[in-house]
PDB file of C-alpha atoms in Angstrom:
ATOM      1  CA  LYS A 494       0.379   0.087   0.058  1.00 43.00           C
ATOM      2  CA  GLU A 495       1.500   3.527  -1.136  1.00 45.00           C
ATOM      3  CA  GLY A 496       1.364   6.422   0.903  1.00 46.00           C
ATOM      4  CA  GLY A 497      -0.252   4.975   4.566  1.00 47.00           C
ATOM      5  CA  THR A 498       0.559   7.296   6.370  1.00 50.00           C
ATOM      6  CA  LYS A 499       0.051  11.608   6.342  1.00 50.00           C
ATOM      7  CA  GLY A 500       1.899  13.821   6.279  1.00 49.00           C
ATOM      8  CA  ALA A 501       5.262  11.919   6.269  1.00 49.00           C
ATOM      9  CA  LYS A 502       8.078  12.022   3.530  1.00 50.00           C
ATOM     10  CA  ILE A 503       8.296   8.596   2.185  1.00 50.00           C
ATOM     11  CA  PRO A 504      10.423   8.337  -1.147  1.00 52.00           C
ATOM     12  CA  PRO A 505       8.668   7.010  -4.262  1.00 48.00           C
ATOM     13  CA  GLN A 506       9.057   3.048  -3.919  1.00 56.00           C
ATOM     14  CA  PHE A 507       7.442   2.184  -7.559  1.00 60.00           C
ATOM     15  CA  SER A 508       7.209   4.940 -10.397  1.00 65.00           C
ATOM     16  CA  PRO A 509       3.899   6.489 -11.088  1.00 68.00           C
ATOM     17  CA  LYS A 510       2.425   4.329 -13.537  1.00 75.00           C
ATOM     18  CA  ARG A 511       2.017   6.183 -16.744  1.00 80.00           C
ATOM     19  CA  GLY A 512       0.286   9.440 -17.481  1.00 84.00           C
ATOM     20  CA  LEU A 513      -0.081   9.132 -13.559  1.00 88.00           C
ATOM     21  CA  ILE A 514       2.291  11.910 -11.049  1.00 87.00           C
ATOM     22  CA  GLN A 515       3.197  11.267  -7.828  1.00 87.00           C
ATOM     23  CA  CYS A 516       2.869  13.640  -4.492  1.00 86.00           C
ATOM     24  CA  LYS A 517       6.097  14.486  -2.966  1.00 82.00           C
ATOM     25  CA  THR A 518       4.158  14.449   0.409  1.00 80.00           C
ATOM     26  CA  CYS A 519       1.854  11.422   0.737  1.00 82.00           C
ATOM     27  CA  THR A 520       3.238   9.328  -2.372  1.00 82.00           C
ATOM     28  CA  ARG A 521      -0.362   8.867  -3.848  1.00 85.00           C
ATOM     29  CA  ASN A 522      -0.529   9.137  -7.763  1.00 88.00           C
ATOM     30  CA  PHE A 523      -2.912  11.221  -9.543  1.00 88.00           C
ATOM     31  CA  ALA A 524      -3.563  12.892 -13.344  1.00 89.00           C
ATOM     32  CA  PRO A 525      -1.689  15.662 -13.855  1.00 89.00           C
ATOM     33  CA  ASN A 526      -4.977  17.955 -14.348  1.00 91.00           C
ATOM     34  CA  ARG A 527      -5.966  16.319 -10.621  1.00 89.00           C
ATOM     35  CA  ILE A 528      -2.303  17.092  -9.214  1.00 87.00           C
ATOM     36  CA  GLU A 529      -2.307  20.262  -8.361  1.00 88.00           C
ATOM     37  CA  THR A 530      -5.686  20.514  -6.107  1.00 89.00           C
ATOM     38  CA  HIS A 531      -5.156  17.478  -4.044  1.00 87.00           C
ATOM     39  CA  LEU A 532      -1.222  18.866  -3.481  1.00 86.00           C
ATOM     40  CA  THR A 533      -3.548  21.829  -1.829  1.00 87.00           C
ATOM     41  CA  ILE A 534      -5.505  19.384   0.264  1.00 86.00           C
ATOM     42  CA  CYS A 535      -2.611  17.542   0.981  1.00 85.00           C
ATOM     43  CA  ILE A 536      -0.705  20.047   1.885  1.00 82.00           C
ATOM     44  CA  GLN A 537      -2.520  21.549   4.566  1.00 80.00           C
ATOM     45  CA  LYS A 538      -4.280  18.158   6.154  1.00 78.00           C
ATOM     46  CA  SER A 539      -0.646  16.874   6.726  1.00 74.00           C
ATOM     47  CA  SER A 540       0.328  19.986   9.059  1.00 71.00           C
ATOM     48  CA  LYS A 541       0.595  18.433  12.855  1.00 71.00           C
ATOM     49  CA  ARG A 542      -2.897  18.568  14.945  1.00 71.00           C
ATOM     50  CA  LYS A 543      -3.466  19.365  18.811  1.00 78.00           C
ATOM     51  CA  PRO A 544      -4.265  16.209  20.317  1.00 79.00           C
ATOM     52  CA  PHE A 545      -7.999  16.220  20.966  1.00 80.00           C
ATOM     53  CA  ASP A 546      -8.619  15.569  24.986  1.00 81.00           C
ATOM     54  CA  MET A 547     -12.063  13.519  25.295  1.00 83.00           C
ATOM     55  CA  LYS A 548     -12.024  14.460  28.961  1.00 82.00           C
ATOM     56  CA  LYS A 549     -12.213  17.976  28.462  1.00 83.00           C
ATOM     57  CA  VAL A 550     -15.060  17.897  25.952  1.00 84.00           C
ATOM     58  CA  ARG A 551     -17.009  15.520  28.100  1.00 86.00           C
ATOM     59  CA  VAL A 552     -16.824  17.541  31.190  1.00 85.00           C
ATOM     60  CA  GLU A 553     -16.981  21.058  29.905  1.00 84.00           C
ATOM     61  CA  GLY A 554     -19.969  23.224  30.935  1.00 84.00           C
ATOM     62  CA  THR A 555     -21.290  20.077  33.478  1.00 85.00           C
ATOM     63  CA  GLU A 556     -20.756  20.310  37.745  1.00 83.00           C
ATOM     64  CA  ALA A 557     -17.715  18.050  37.807  1.00 80.00           C
ATOM     65  CA  ALA A 558     -15.593  21.113  35.495  1.00 78.00           C
ATOM     66  CA  GLU A 559     -14.644  22.865  37.871  1.00 79.00           C
ATOM     67  CA  PHE A 560     -13.029  19.706  39.480  1.00 77.00           C
ATOM     68  CA  VAL A 561     -10.197  18.775  36.181  1.00 74.00           C
ATOM     69  CA  GLU A 562      -7.076  19.183  36.726  1.00 70.00           C
ATOM     70  CA  LYS A 563      -5.437  21.901  34.430  1.00 66.00           C
ATOM     71  CA  LYS A 564      -2.857  20.725  32.117  1.00 61.00           C
ATOM     72  CA  THR A 565      -1.068  24.721  32.960  1.00 57.00           C
ATOM     73  CA  VAL A 566       1.705  23.255  35.357  1.00 54.00           C
ATOM     74  CA  THR A 567       5.361  23.542  33.247  1.00 62.00           C
ATOM     75  CA  ARG A 568       7.845  21.443  34.534  1.00 62.00           C
ATOM     76  CA  LYS A 569      11.328  23.149  34.380  1.00 68.00           C
ATOM     77  CA  LYS A 570      14.217  20.988  32.221  1.00 71.00           C
ATOM     78  CA  LYS A 571      17.186  20.921  34.719  1.00 70.00           C
ATOM     79  CA  GLU A 572      20.345  20.956  32.485  1.00 74.00           C
ATOM     80  CA  PRO A 573      21.722  17.049  31.595  1.00 72.00           C
ATOM     81  CA  ILE A 574      24.541  16.787  33.519  1.00 68.00           C
ATOM     82  CA  LYS A 575      27.383  16.157  31.585  1.00 73.00           C
ATOM     83  CA  SER A 576      29.026  12.582  32.159  1.00 74.00           C
ATOM     84  CA  ASP A 577      32.630  12.532  32.116  1.00 82.00           C
ATOM     85  CA  TRP A 578      32.745   8.498  31.617  1.00 87.00           C
ATOM     86  CA  ARG A 579      36.045   9.334  30.257  1.00 90.00           C
ATOM     87  CA  LYS A 580      37.558  10.340  33.466  1.00 87.00           C
ATOM     88  CA  LYS A 581      35.590   8.437  36.292  1.00 87.00           C
ATOM     89  CA  ARG A 582      36.670   4.866  34.238  1.00 92.00           C
ATOM     90  CA  GLN A 583      39.945   6.100  34.427  1.00 92.00           C
ATOM     91  CA  GLU A 584      39.431   7.135  37.702  1.00 90.00           C
ATOM     92  CA  PHE A 585      37.980   3.214  38.484  1.00 92.00           C
ATOM     93  CA  VAL A 586      40.759   1.185  36.660  1.00 94.00           C
ATOM     94  CA  LEU A 587      43.401   3.463  38.468  1.00 92.00           C
ATOM     95  CA  THR A 588      41.769   2.449  42.217  1.00 92.00           C
ATOM     96  CA  MET A 589      41.220  -1.503  41.361  1.00 94.00           C
ATOM     97  CA  LYS A 590      45.080  -1.342  40.289  1.00 94.00           C
ATOM     98  CA  ALA A 591      45.644   0.059  43.723  1.00 92.00           C
ATOM     99  CA  ALA A 592      43.453  -2.713  45.074  1.00 93.00           C
ATOM    100  CA  LYS A 593      44.616  -5.518  42.893  1.00 95.00           C
ATOM    101  CA  GLU A 594      48.644  -4.382  44.281  1.00 92.00           C
ATOM    102  CA  ALA A 595      46.735  -4.216  48.193  1.00 93.00           C
ATOM    103  CA  GLN A 596      45.734  -7.725  47.739  1.00 94.00           C
ATOM    104  CA  ARG A 597      48.920  -8.973  46.936  1.00 94.00           C
ATOM    105  CA  TYR A 598      51.297  -7.298  48.550  1.00 94.00           C
ATOM    106  CA  VAL A 599      48.828  -8.661  51.718  1.00 93.00           C
ATOM    107  CA  ALA A 600      48.471 -12.496  50.299  1.00 95.00           C
ATOM    108  CA  LYS A 601      52.838 -12.427  50.631  1.00 94.00           C
ATOM    109  CA  GLY A 602      52.897 -10.770  54.163  1.00 93.00           C
ATOM    110  CA  GLY A 603      53.533  -7.630  54.231  1.00 91.00           C
ATOM    111  CA  ASN A 604      51.572  -5.357  56.346  1.00 91.00           C
ATOM    112  CA  ILE A 605      48.894  -3.005  54.663  1.00 88.00           C
ATOM    113  CA  LYS A 606      50.526  -0.164  56.632  1.00 89.00           C
ATOM    114  CA  ASP A 607      53.362   0.481  54.746  1.00 90.00           C
ATOM    115  CA  LEU A 608      51.849   0.523  51.376  1.00 89.00           C
ATOM    116  CA  PRO A 609      51.153   4.296  49.946  1.00 88.00           C
ATOM    117  CA  PRO A 610      47.585   5.411  50.114  1.00 88.00           C
ATOM    118  CA  PRO A 611      45.142   4.710  47.371  1.00 84.00           C
ATOM    119  CA  PRO A 612      45.089   7.901  44.597  1.00 83.00           C
ATOM    120  CA  PRO A 613      42.869  10.551  44.886  1.00 84.00           C
ATOM    121  CA  MET A 614      39.143  10.814  43.883  1.00 83.00           C
ATOM    122  CA  ASP A 615      37.718  13.413  42.205  1.00 80.00           C
ATOM    123  CA  THR A 616      34.949  14.931  43.719  1.00 77.00           C
ATOM    124  CA  SER A 617      34.870  18.229  41.719  1.00 79.00           C
ATOM    125  CA  ASP A 618      31.237  17.699  40.925  1.00 81.00           C
ATOM    126  CA  TYR A 619      30.095  17.042  44.332  1.00 87.00           C
ATOM    127  CA  VAL A 620      28.120  19.527  46.114  1.00 90.00           C
ATOM    128  CA  GLN A 621      30.130  21.485  49.707  1.00 91.00           C
ATOM    129  CA  CYS A 622      27.754  22.170  52.135  1.00 92.00           C
ATOM    130  CA  PRO A 623      27.756  25.322  53.273  1.00 92.00           C
ATOM    131  CA  PHE A 624      26.979  24.087  56.939  1.00 90.00           C
ATOM    132  CA  CYS A 625      30.059  21.352  57.785  1.00 92.00           C
ATOM    133  CA  MET A 626      31.715  21.555  54.642  1.00 90.00           C
ATOM    134  CA  ARG A 627      31.516  18.314  53.830  1.00 91.00           C
ATOM    135  CA  ARG A 628      30.476  17.323  50.274  1.00 91.00           C
ATOM    136  CA  PHE A 629      27.950  15.460  48.223  1.00 91.00           C
ATOM    137  CA  SER A 630      26.770  14.249  45.177  1.00 88.00           C
ATOM    138  CA  GLU A 631      23.955  16.480  44.374  1.00 88.00           C
ATOM    139  CA  ALA A 632      20.800  14.230  45.366  1.00 91.00           C
ATOM    140  CA  VAL A 633      22.438  13.265  48.381  1.00 93.00           C
ATOM    141  CA  ALA A 634      22.887  17.198  49.066  1.00 93.00           C
ATOM    142  CA  ASP A 635      19.321  17.785  48.675  1.00 92.00           C
ATOM    143  CA  ARG A 636      18.863  15.984  51.625  1.00 93.00           C
ATOM    144  CA  HIS A 637      21.713  16.568  53.434  1.00 93.00           C
ATOM    145  CA  ILE A 638      21.711  20.272  53.559  1.00 92.00           C
ATOM    146  CA  PRO A 639      18.287  20.748  55.453  1.00 91.00           C
ATOM    147  CA  LYS A 640      19.753  18.630  57.988  1.00 91.00           C
ATOM    148  CA  CYS A 641      22.914  19.796  58.420  1.00 90.00           C
ATOM    149  CA  SER A 642      21.102  23.590  58.840  1.00 89.00           C
ATOM    150  CA  ASN A 643      18.761  22.496  61.907  1.00 88.00           C
ATOM    151  CA  ILE A 644      21.550  20.686  63.167  1.00 83.00           C
ATOM    152  CA  LYS A 645      23.910  24.166  64.177  1.00 57.00           C
TER     153      LYS A 645
END
């Protein structure tokens, strides 16, 4: 079936039959004297329509209209946090190497206190609490800061 979707720009699958011209919007075929009329209608119909809200139509003008939730609340889109996965991966690999080295050293009979400290973690994306000066990830900071403000 040709031209099954409205408004979609679909490349022609088959060349039109002799004497017919293919619509560029819906890929249907028309006679040369009808293609202009079709194009004006096809372009109008292919434009996006607002979704039909059946609940709004049914409730409109009734007593229940005052109880229907209005969708005027707009949510602020949070900016996506830029994930520096390469840096995090490299940090993870170094930490794992240090842990394996420590395990080998302890397995040979060495004291863990003789080893250097593990590589420091980068916490630059953490949020600092203004009350206790500790650093937390964003989600944890949202929970911690209100509690910490009440403590002192």
